């Protein structure tokens, strides 16, 4: 037969990795191991499907096939060609279990043209019972030339006693989930397709002007394409169907963001014009002047703060670019306007450091700064809560503890979130209390690709600090194979001899803080033995807040020379005298983390060095990652490479931005469309709000609540 009976889904299929988010387990056809798994999973198939998010007809329609199988044609056994896929129909003339060599089930199938051997190495008793001489079956699979003539190994078999019409279109093979069989999915999805309840929300004229397929037709073509056309022609047709789905998803996302913004506009925030005395005093007290970029972003922020539209601004700047002082100015502006400001950081260490630095800046100017973190003495915490509720605490610095229910601000005017990508949307929203929304300022060193900024974050204003403060020297990056530790020890000694300090970052242990802490404890002992003349401190995630603070204070005050640490030092830590960063087993870290870690040095005027210790052999991926870091110091460039190496799915993932992942669209690939998508969103919101609402709800159910306000 010509072509192949099994067709992979090709262009525009979402990458397998993304698929794995929704689907555990394997594609299982009838009569395979899926039966066993099914029995073990509680609930009805519908309940099990609901567990992977398949509830509404629409959810099932978006559960798109991985590939298709051609069951529309029967090939004569005599014309089967080895190496191709085919479907045959015949009578079983013999079936037995061979025990010579490997135990296997051998079934001989006969049609008018010849014989075919079907072979199973793994099989169930139920299968064996079904495949008995005299039965008429269809077998579908890959044809192999065997010792005993042509054969199929583990074909898909269906009993057709009594005859069954051949399907009119290709049969979809769906990503299955644990406890949800292929058979059940096919029936359920076919029901959704045939229900006829799907209406195309896009008005016909708009759809035509954009040259987009009708939605139902697009879905039908993806689920059960006709068998007739050659593969290439079908691909072209399906590409149009994909286009339609991608457009819809981007449109829905755009609409959701617009709606959220409109709601925020309506709610309003307090105007924070300030009298300017506190901010002026703060600027006066600094040992430096703001760089032109810092002045520019401060201008943008203070303009926003003076208005009653809630600010929703991202302040973006590479590590060390000086975002903290800008944040302190914003806080001072809120305070001099008679409101409170909150600064939330992702880790206790970073919050603590902010607290110390900002308190040092603002307390001398008469500002009351409070500290609120998860752990710590209960009495201190209660006192802080009272001050926050009474408005006595003008600036509150802390961790997630800031957004717990027990925290009631008297009049919060500004919320600042550092390294915001570590927070989910929900958490960001929780900071918005009361009838008026506080202005929101997010700080991030992770640059956002343009396409992402345009779509996910079209709701966000972005201020960028492009240039680092003057006098910085580029960090030198060295790659050293793990064996050559002597070089590293020598480098540390040399650095310390010159009055400087070093970080030594422990290997990353797969997301397990406890084991990572143990590794750090062991490493600090080793380091002390290897460098007996130096003072070596320790910092890891399992230490208490007080211990962490002490370790950081010791390092900042140069009571220790070397700080052995886990990635807890990754974010924001600022000790300008540290000029050497050593990272163990650097190949295990992601690019963004390595760049952040490296950014802990090079913060003063002295030449700094980052040593990446790696183990051989290096994988292709790891090599590419380390090369990027070696060649570039530019966070934006590194993020671009990261995107290229990892693929946008992961980079743009929900984890990073706390927003729902796109299922079919891809911002890199489909980015050229965003202008059109935005215009369409504008048009719908203005002329057809019902369609707008229906589209959003279809793709992002509950988006209104998700996107907040
Ligand atoms: P980040 O953007 O990574 O948060 P920081 O705000 O921690 O950067 O600033 C890094 C270092 O640069 C700090 O030590 C800070 O005092 C210093 N700094 C900030 N702005 C300036 C400036 N305009 N001139 C000189 N040094 C500055
Ligand atoms: Mg910072």
XYZ file of C-alpha atoms and ligand atoms in Angstrom:
737
model
C 0.000 0.000 0.000
C 1.103 3.537 -0.555
C 1.956 5.871 2.269
C 1.735 4.904 5.832
C -1.214 3.998 7.981
C 0.151 5.822 10.971
C 0.555 9.528 10.658
C 2.246 11.661 13.191
C 0.715 14.971 13.929
C 3.086 17.433 12.414
C 3.116 21.161 11.969
C 2.073 23.149 14.931
C 1.615 20.168 17.152
C 2.451 21.361 20.571
C 5.775 20.059 21.791
C 5.712 16.751 23.577
C 7.092 18.353 26.708
C 4.099 20.613 27.102
C 1.829 17.708 26.539
C 3.351 15.979 29.502
C 1.924 18.662 31.718
C -1.541 17.384 31.106
C -0.917 13.774 30.455
C 0.747 11.151 32.499
C 1.176 7.717 31.105
C 1.269 6.514 27.583
C -0.754 6.335 24.501
C -2.509 3.065 24.913
C -4.487 1.317 22.277
C -7.053 -1.275 23.099
C -5.710 -4.457 24.501
C -2.385 -3.188 25.786
C -1.116 -2.674 29.276
C -3.553 0.193 29.824
C -6.110 -2.284 31.100
C -3.984 -3.080 34.091
C -3.426 0.575 34.981
C -7.088 1.333 34.601
C -8.084 -1.147 37.224
C -5.773 0.495 39.742
C -7.140 4.030 39.346
C -10.263 4.853 41.320
C -13.246 6.705 39.921
C -15.231 6.607 36.718
C -13.438 7.400 33.463
C -15.111 10.814 33.482
C -13.796 11.519 36.960
C -10.333 10.411 35.950
C -10.476 12.618 32.858
C -11.545 15.538 35.014
C -8.361 15.082 37.005
C -6.353 16.100 33.947
C -8.635 19.024 33.246
C -10.989 17.395 30.760
C -14.470 18.403 31.830
C -16.349 20.509 29.307
C -16.917 19.492 25.694
C -14.476 22.232 24.815
C -11.752 20.670 26.980
C -12.175 17.420 25.109
C -12.115 19.190 21.766
C -8.791 20.716 22.711
C -7.410 17.321 23.642
C -5.839 16.965 20.221
C -4.494 13.741 18.765
C -0.835 12.904 18.792
C -1.144 11.110 15.488
C -3.628 9.223 13.365
C -4.036 5.655 12.283
C -5.468 4.766 8.919
C -8.143 2.168 9.479
C -10.097 3.189 6.449
C -8.504 0.708 4.082
C -7.896 -3.029 4.004
C -4.792 -4.298 2.266
C -4.554 -7.801 0.870
C -2.016 -9.830 2.874
C -0.130 -10.757 -0.290
C 0.486 -7.108 -1.126
C 1.841 -6.088 2.285
C 5.277 -4.584 1.912
C 7.753 -4.989 4.786
C 8.539 -1.688 6.452
C 5.136 -0.120 5.819
C 2.066 0.067 8.009
C -1.086 -1.585 6.936
C -4.405 -3.003 7.949
C -5.533 -6.463 6.942
C -8.671 -8.420 7.583
C -8.757 -12.219 7.738
C -9.696 -15.346 9.636
C -7.607 -16.800 12.421
C -6.492 -20.224 11.314
C -4.157 -21.017 14.170
C -3.309 -19.570 17.571
C -0.920 -20.970 20.136
C 1.585 -19.976 22.768
C 5.081 -20.930 21.784
C 7.305 -21.903 24.678
C 10.432 -22.490 22.634
C 12.804 -19.654 23.482
C 10.850 -16.647 24.612
C 7.225 -17.251 25.584
C 5.042 -15.703 22.908
C 1.590 -15.747 21.413
C 1.568 -16.669 17.715
C -1.561 -16.170 15.640
C -1.882 -17.059 11.975
C -4.242 -14.923 9.940
C -5.480 -15.810 6.463
C -7.276 -13.845 3.765
C -7.992 -14.754 0.123
C -4.467 -13.723 -0.878
C -2.274 -15.357 1.748
C -1.148 -15.824 5.349
C 0.248 -13.418 7.931
C 1.808 -14.185 11.296
C 0.833 -11.998 14.267
C 3.210 -12.149 17.192
C 2.974 -10.974 20.838
C 5.790 -11.198 23.312
C 3.722 -9.632 26.081
C 0.052 -10.461 26.240
C -2.844 -10.904 28.571
C -4.934 -13.995 29.033
C -7.911 -11.937 27.874
C -6.215 -11.262 24.568
C -5.333 -14.870 24.138
C -8.922 -15.856 24.800
C -10.121 -13.475 22.112
C -7.768 -14.648 19.410
C -9.031 -18.136 18.687
C -9.254 -19.957 15.371
C -12.374 -19.151 13.417
C -12.554 -15.503 14.523
C -12.498 -12.819 11.891
C -10.256 -9.921 12.868
C -8.664 -6.761 11.544
C -5.023 -6.284 12.389
C -3.166 -3.029 12.040
C 0.524 -2.535 12.464
C 3.935 -2.423 10.940
C 4.793 -5.172 8.516
C 8.073 -7.022 8.989
C 9.726 -9.643 6.895
C 10.177 -12.583 9.272
C 11.650 -16.075 9.025
C 8.210 -17.510 8.434
C 7.084 -14.930 5.861
C 5.616 -11.507 6.631
C 4.521 -10.775 10.178
C 3.272 -8.045 12.508
C 4.564 -7.710 16.052
C 2.085 -6.417 18.635
C -0.472 -5.266 16.058
C -3.631 -3.530 17.088
C -6.371 -6.103 16.653
C -10.095 -5.740 16.530
C -12.591 -8.568 16.232
C -14.984 -8.002 13.321
C -17.198 -11.079 13.550
C -20.493 -9.941 12.135
C -18.724 -7.304 10.038
C -18.146 -3.657 10.757
C -18.059 -0.772 8.321
C -14.658 0.785 7.757
C -14.323 4.220 9.318
C -14.712 7.114 6.898
C -11.809 9.122 8.294
C -8.460 8.590 9.966
C -8.626 7.343 13.538
C -7.111 9.707 16.119
C -4.615 8.463 18.679
C -4.919 10.625 21.772
C -2.519 11.311 24.556
C -4.042 9.062 27.165
C -3.900 9.524 30.893
C -3.690 7.081 33.691
C -6.998 5.331 33.952
C -8.517 6.883 30.830
C -8.445 4.507 27.894
C -7.930 5.390 24.273
C -11.250 3.844 23.507
C -13.089 5.973 26.060
C -11.355 9.154 24.898
C -12.230 8.470 21.279
C -15.877 7.988 22.116
C -16.056 10.990 24.416
C -14.295 13.305 21.990
C -16.395 12.070 19.083
C -19.451 12.909 21.166
C -18.127 16.438 21.696
C -17.431 16.796 17.984
C -20.861 15.524 17.003
C -22.764 17.451 19.646
C -23.035 20.423 17.345
C -23.034 22.743 20.328
C -19.801 24.455 19.442
C -20.480 27.818 18.006
C -17.835 29.882 16.402
C -17.621 33.027 18.441
C -15.819 34.961 15.767
C -18.273 36.897 13.613
C -18.229 35.634 10.060
C -17.053 38.864 8.373
C -14.184 39.187 10.836
C -13.238 35.557 10.313
C -13.236 36.007 6.562
C -11.229 39.176 6.659
C -8.589 37.358 8.700
C -8.745 34.345 6.396
C -9.458 31.989 9.261
C -11.191 28.618 9.095
C -14.478 28.031 10.836
C -13.759 26.744 14.342
C -15.792 23.535 14.205
C -14.317 22.656 10.830
C -10.818 23.290 12.153
C -11.339 20.986 15.123
C -12.917 18.263 12.978
C -10.001 18.393 10.606
C -7.519 17.985 13.424
C -9.367 15.182 15.167
C -10.536 13.101 12.251
C -9.082 14.135 8.935
C -10.239 12.415 5.760
C -8.160 9.450 4.631
C -8.086 10.319 0.961
C -5.505 13.079 0.473
C -1.802 12.409 0.468
C 0.090 13.265 3.622
C 1.482 16.543 2.276
C -1.915 17.863 1.217
C -3.364 16.991 4.584
C -0.565 18.793 6.367
C -1.369 21.945 4.446
C -5.050 21.675 5.305
C -4.314 20.993 8.949
C -1.958 23.931 9.151
C -4.931 26.178 8.445
C -6.801 24.476 11.267
C -3.899 25.044 13.650
C -3.775 28.667 12.623
C -7.373 29.079 13.607
C -6.823 27.555 17.045
C -3.697 29.559 17.713
C -5.424 32.750 16.765
C -8.308 31.961 19.063
C -6.054 31.255 22.000
C -3.994 34.408 21.547
C -7.172 36.408 21.190
C -8.657 34.931 24.350
C -5.494 35.714 26.256
C -5.441 39.254 24.987
C -9.070 39.755 25.942
C -8.524 38.380 29.427
C -5.688 40.810 30.003
C -7.690 43.752 28.653
C -10.604 42.930 30.877
C -8.375 42.726 33.926
C -6.883 46.071 33.108
C -10.241 47.720 32.580
C -11.399 46.424 35.936
C -8.341 47.832 37.630
C -8.819 51.192 35.990
C -12.331 51.306 37.304
C -11.286 50.549 40.854
C -8.681 53.249 41.186
C -5.720 53.809 43.450
C -4.770 56.614 45.795
C -2.906 59.452 44.139
C 0.590 59.742 45.613
C 1.878 63.113 44.454
C 4.116 63.606 47.512
C 5.479 66.874 48.814
C 8.938 65.861 47.619
C 10.866 66.535 50.823
C 11.481 62.901 51.807
C 12.502 61.791 48.332
C 14.798 64.811 48.013
C 16.405 64.041 51.362
C 16.915 60.443 50.326
C 18.624 61.476 47.098
C 20.762 63.936 49.070
C 21.907 61.224 51.450
C 23.185 58.851 48.766
C 26.939 58.570 48.194
C 26.288 58.633 44.455
C 24.016 60.303 41.954
C 21.405 58.408 40.000
C 22.442 57.261 36.573
C 20.479 58.709 33.654
C 18.591 55.405 33.360
C 17.692 55.443 37.035
C 16.465 59.018 36.692
C 14.385 58.070 33.680
C 12.654 55.129 35.381
C 12.116 57.123 38.562
C 10.400 59.754 36.417
C 8.122 57.112 34.907
C 7.284 55.659 38.288
C 6.620 58.961 40.022
C 4.300 60.016 37.187
C 2.304 56.804 37.623
C 2.173 57.218 41.377
C 0.756 60.718 41.107
C -2.296 59.403 39.250
C -5.334 57.460 40.399
C -4.986 54.653 37.850
C -3.316 51.825 39.747
C 0.262 51.520 38.576
C 1.141 48.104 37.246
C 4.767 48.538 36.361
C 7.719 46.245 35.964
C 11.126 47.709 36.676
C 13.560 45.656 34.755
C 17.324 45.866 34.987
C 20.171 43.435 34.940
C 21.663 42.273 38.203
C 23.536 45.112 39.876
C 21.890 47.814 37.789
C 20.629 49.629 40.885
C 16.927 48.837 41.148
C 16.863 48.916 44.938
C 17.412 52.633 45.269
C 14.646 53.287 42.761
C 12.347 51.094 44.825
C 13.348 53.021 47.958
C 12.475 56.279 46.211
C 9.071 54.926 45.269
C 8.476 53.864 48.866
C 9.537 57.308 50.080
C 7.097 58.896 47.652
C 4.217 56.828 49.049
C 5.246 57.719 52.581
C 5.577 61.432 51.927
C 2.088 61.243 50.445
C 0.757 59.947 53.734
C 0.443 56.291 52.742
C 2.211 53.065 53.633
C 4.495 51.081 51.375
C 5.214 47.360 51.443
C 8.242 45.607 50.004
C 7.973 41.893 49.498
C 10.898 39.643 48.609
C 10.907 35.977 47.637
C 13.284 34.737 50.321
C 13.894 35.579 53.939
C 17.526 36.400 53.271
C 16.687 38.848 50.548
C 13.896 40.416 52.559
C 16.293 40.759 55.448
C 18.898 42.392 53.291
C 16.362 44.804 51.860
C 15.225 45.567 55.351
C 18.727 46.399 56.499
C 19.649 48.417 53.428
C 16.415 50.325 53.180
C 16.162 50.883 56.895
C 19.686 52.299 56.765
C 18.566 54.683 54.048
C 15.176 55.729 55.398
C 15.333 55.484 59.189
C 17.802 58.363 59.488
C 15.206 60.399 57.601
C 12.591 59.633 60.229
C 10.737 56.790 58.531
C 9.454 53.878 60.638
C 10.322 50.582 58.995
C 8.809 47.280 60.151
C 9.895 43.744 59.461
C 7.560 40.862 58.854
C 8.689 37.365 57.943
C 7.289 33.901 58.420
C 9.587 32.737 61.134
C 10.712 34.734 64.083
C 9.509 35.561 67.545
C 5.750 35.650 67.889
C 5.774 38.740 70.114
C 7.807 40.676 67.543
C 5.443 39.573 64.828
C 2.366 40.626 66.778
C 3.849 44.008 67.512
C 4.595 44.481 63.814
C 1.015 43.556 62.913
C -0.321 46.150 65.335
C 1.954 48.840 63.880
C 0.939 47.922 60.332
C -2.759 48.048 61.158
C -2.396 51.349 62.995
C -0.358 52.918 60.211
C 2.595 53.504 62.541
C 4.746 51.287 60.318
C 5.283 53.406 57.234
C 7.297 50.869 55.320
C 6.918 47.133 55.843
C 9.557 44.783 54.481
C 9.067 41.039 54.452
C 8.388 37.793 52.701
C 5.161 36.005 51.771
C 4.176 36.654 55.359
C 3.082 40.080 54.124
C 0.154 38.692 52.204
C -1.385 36.566 54.897
C -4.872 37.336 56.052
C -3.723 38.523 59.441
C -1.886 41.430 57.824
C -4.123 44.473 57.568
C -2.615 47.699 56.357
C -4.050 50.978 57.575
C -3.565 52.599 54.152
C -1.344 50.773 51.748
C -0.459 53.012 48.827
C 2.308 51.071 47.143
C 3.318 47.438 46.993
C 6.778 46.613 45.713
C 7.544 43.041 44.774
C 11.171 42.113 44.210
C 12.070 39.424 41.702
C 8.397 39.201 40.906
C 8.596 36.158 38.676
C 8.930 34.096 41.786
C 5.481 35.035 42.876
C 2.265 33.747 41.440
C -0.449 36.039 40.236
C -2.590 35.135 43.204
C 0.046 36.301 45.615
C 0.525 39.551 43.812
C -3.158 40.173 43.931
C -3.416 39.384 47.590
C -1.445 42.518 48.304
C -4.334 44.520 46.945
C -6.539 45.258 49.902
C -9.349 47.588 50.610
C -11.525 49.656 48.291
C -8.573 51.369 46.661
C -5.894 49.257 45.055
C -2.308 49.975 45.946
C 0.020 50.838 43.117
C 2.166 47.884 42.177
C 5.842 47.995 41.292
C 7.635 44.794 40.385
C 11.384 44.493 40.176
C 13.036 41.900 38.020
C 16.469 41.105 36.713
C 15.029 38.550 34.334
C 14.524 40.251 31.018
C 11.310 39.541 29.210
C 11.352 38.712 25.535
C 9.533 41.308 23.491
C 6.868 38.898 22.368
C 6.106 37.972 25.946
C 5.946 41.579 27.008
C 3.500 42.251 24.215
C 1.080 39.501 24.968
C 1.104 38.144 28.490
C 2.201 41.396 29.867
C 0.480 43.829 27.567
C -1.236 44.709 30.782
C 2.003 45.840 32.251
C 4.109 48.940 31.799
C 7.790 48.270 31.676
C 10.643 50.534 32.779
C 14.117 49.442 31.895
C 17.493 50.298 33.405
C 19.802 49.543 30.532
C 23.150 50.779 31.767
C 24.964 49.733 34.913
C 26.251 52.354 37.361
C 29.622 53.756 36.306
C 32.905 52.211 37.300
C 31.863 48.601 37.011
C 34.240 46.215 35.385
C 32.975 43.270 33.410
C 33.151 40.040 35.375
C 35.704 37.570 34.045
C 34.233 34.095 33.659
C 36.446 31.021 33.762
C 35.492 27.467 32.972
C 37.455 24.900 34.934
C 37.041 21.144 34.822
C 36.169 19.806 38.277
C 39.410 17.934 38.708
C 41.478 21.104 38.840
C 40.452 22.219 42.304
C 43.945 23.394 43.228
C 43.532 26.274 40.816
C 40.350 27.268 42.570
C 41.890 27.132 46.025
C 44.801 29.229 44.790
C 42.395 31.764 43.316
C 40.508 32.031 46.608
C 43.730 32.507 48.598
C 44.880 35.190 46.213
C 41.582 37.058 46.359
C 41.496 36.989 50.151
C 45.139 38.054 50.362
C 44.080 41.200 48.520
C 41.454 41.914 51.156
C 38.545 40.586 49.170
C 36.014 37.813 49.646
C 34.624 34.826 47.810
C 31.406 32.864 47.470
C 31.588 29.140 46.948
C 28.288 27.772 45.744
C 27.485 24.139 46.431
C 26.172 21.810 43.794
C 22.507 21.961 43.087
C 20.634 19.043 44.557
C 17.414 18.334 42.732
C 14.945 20.600 44.455
C 15.570 19.141 47.854
C 16.526 21.716 50.435
C 17.373 19.222 53.106
C 19.870 17.193 51.132
C 21.257 20.390 49.704
C 21.785 21.705 53.217
C 23.589 18.509 54.190
C 25.845 18.845 51.151
C 26.595 22.425 52.168
C 27.477 21.399 55.715
C 29.812 18.742 54.394
C 31.345 21.166 51.964
C 32.026 23.799 54.546
C 33.948 21.231 56.587
C 36.004 20.289 53.527
C 36.679 23.900 52.711
C 37.801 24.661 56.243
C 40.191 21.715 56.041
C 41.522 22.807 52.662
C 41.836 26.478 53.577
C 42.676 26.337 57.296
C 44.053 29.862 57.321
C 40.768 31.386 56.107
C 37.492 32.125 57.886
C 34.737 30.185 56.180
C 31.044 30.894 56.720
C 28.008 28.829 55.800
C 24.599 29.750 54.414
C 21.847 27.370 53.371
C 18.093 27.241 53.174
C 17.530 25.071 56.233
C 19.158 27.493 58.656
C 16.906 29.584 60.860
C 16.269 33.177 59.895
C 18.537 34.348 62.718
C 21.357 32.019 61.643
C 21.039 33.178 58.071
C 21.121 36.782 59.119
C 24.202 36.165 61.207
C 25.979 34.397 58.344
C 25.132 37.250 55.969
C 26.133 39.892 58.497
C 29.458 38.149 59.129
C 30.177 38.044 55.438
C 29.043 41.604 54.783
C 31.190 42.853 57.703
C 34.180 40.810 56.498
C 34.246 38.621 59.573
C 34.336 35.716 57.133
C 36.432 35.472 53.972
C 34.604 32.744 52.151
C 30.902 32.050 52.187
C 29.963 28.491 51.313
C 26.358 28.655 50.225
C 23.554 27.001 48.360
C 21.532 28.901 45.767
C 19.937 30.895 48.569
C 22.527 33.509 47.624
C 21.190 33.587 44.110
C 18.863 36.509 44.384
C 19.743 40.049 45.237
C 22.493 39.554 47.796
C 24.759 42.584 47.735
C 28.253 42.456 49.220
C 30.377 44.671 46.980
C 33.676 43.492 48.491
C 33.094 39.947 47.248
C 34.984 39.554 44.007
C 35.139 35.828 43.406
C 32.251 33.475 42.747
C 32.978 29.773 42.501
C 30.145 27.523 41.354
C 30.511 23.782 41.828
C 29.088 21.417 39.226
C 27.993 24.419 37.227
C 26.518 22.206 34.528
C 23.630 21.335 36.812
C 22.334 24.888 37.016
C 20.123 26.668 34.541
C 21.370 29.706 32.668
C 19.235 32.180 34.548
C 20.448 30.887 37.902
C 24.081 30.960 36.807
C 23.710 34.520 35.623
C 22.081 35.510 38.906
C 24.785 33.795 40.927
C 27.516 35.424 38.907
C 25.812 38.757 39.486
C 26.639 38.485 43.207
C 30.153 39.647 42.319
C 31.254 42.566 40.181
C 29.184 44.888 42.353
C 32.062 47.101 43.391
C 34.844 48.777 41.457
C 37.307 45.854 41.597
C 37.774 43.291 38.867
C 35.695 40.238 39.717
C 35.870 36.665 38.590
C 33.361 33.875 38.301
C 34.705 30.328 38.165
C 32.396 27.694 36.757
C 33.564 24.255 37.811
C 32.128 21.555 35.618
C 32.336 17.793 35.413
C 33.256 15.866 32.341
C 31.859 14.576 30.134
C 29.520 17.476 29.461
C 26.290 16.940 27.593
C 25.767 18.920 24.413
C 23.157 21.064 26.191
C 25.321 21.758 29.217
C 28.244 22.683 27.025
C 26.096 25.134 25.088
C 24.802 26.674 28.318
C 28.232 27.194 29.803
C 29.499 28.645 26.558
C 26.749 31.264 26.590
C 27.775 32.348 30.053
C 31.431 32.385 29.133
C 30.765 34.584 26.129
C 28.231 37.005 27.556
C 27.681 39.151 30.607
C 24.506 40.629 29.271
C 21.349 39.381 30.942
C 19.233 40.147 27.900
C 21.504 38.228 25.591
C 21.614 35.338 28.042
C 17.850 35.240 28.265
C 17.611 35.072 24.501
C 20.011 32.137 24.415
C 18.106 30.520 27.239
C 14.984 30.807 25.191
C 16.688 29.237 22.225
C 18.231 26.393 24.200
C 15.243 25.521 26.311
C 12.417 26.394 23.987
C 9.784 28.965 24.771
C 7.403 26.514 26.384
C 9.539 26.204 29.431
C 10.824 29.743 29.472
C 7.428 31.290 29.235
C 5.930 28.737 31.507
C 3.294 29.350 34.065
C 5.856 28.800 36.765
C 7.773 31.852 35.781
C 4.992 34.306 35.266
C 2.132 32.788 37.144
C -0.071 32.837 34.089
C -1.721 30.001 32.235
C 0.448 28.382 29.645
C -0.545 28.621 26.062
C -1.667 25.274 24.774
C -1.530 25.628 21.007
C -0.067 29.042 20.304
C 3.597 29.839 20.656
C 4.635 33.401 21.274
C 7.893 33.048 19.421
C 6.397 31.422 16.374
C 3.128 33.318 16.357
C 4.469 36.617 17.650
C 4.019 38.279 14.253
C 0.303 37.963 14.809
C 0.058 39.865 18.014
C -0.734 43.202 16.369
C -3.693 41.685 14.555
C -4.763 39.877 17.682
C -4.741 43.088 19.665
C -6.707 44.959 17.037
C -9.250 42.165 16.974
C -9.472 42.251 20.763
C -10.091 46.010 20.655
C -12.715 45.567 18.007
C -14.561 42.842 19.910
C -14.479 44.676 23.211
C -15.897 47.758 21.543
C -18.532 46.136 19.336
C -19.224 42.663 20.611
C -18.517 42.256 24.314
C -20.557 39.029 24.457
C -18.252 37.352 21.957
C -15.271 38.686 23.867
C -16.532 37.221 27.138
C -17.404 33.863 25.573
C -13.986 33.554 23.956
C -12.154 34.316 27.178
C -14.255 31.914 29.187
C -13.716 29.157 26.664
C -9.939 29.250 26.753
C -9.300 30.575 30.247
C -12.246 29.631 32.410
C -12.336 31.774 35.492
C -9.797 34.118 33.927
C -11.450 37.114 35.464
C -10.670 35.854 38.899
C -7.249 34.614 37.826
C -6.187 37.901 36.370
C -7.607 39.683 39.237
C -8.658 43.063 40.383
P 19.964 45.368 41.651
O 19.449 46.067 40.441
O 20.626 44.066 41.303
O 18.945 45.213 42.730
P 21.247 47.063 43.532
O 20.137 48.003 43.688
O 21.467 46.043 44.580
O 21.113 46.305 42.153
O 22.556 47.895 43.274
C 23.813 47.298 43.102
C 24.888 48.150 43.706
O 25.055 49.339 42.951
C 24.580 48.582 45.119
O 25.737 48.423 45.882
C 24.167 50.030 44.966
O 24.463 50.780 46.117
C 25.006 50.481 43.788
N 24.426 51.585 43.036
C 23.118 51.747 42.730
N 22.928 52.864 41.990
C 24.140 53.443 41.837
C 24.617 54.621 41.159
N 23.774 55.432 40.505
N 25.921 54.873 41.199
C 26.770 54.049 41.854
N 26.397 52.940 42.498
C 25.099 52.616 42.491
Mg 18.139 43.639 43.764
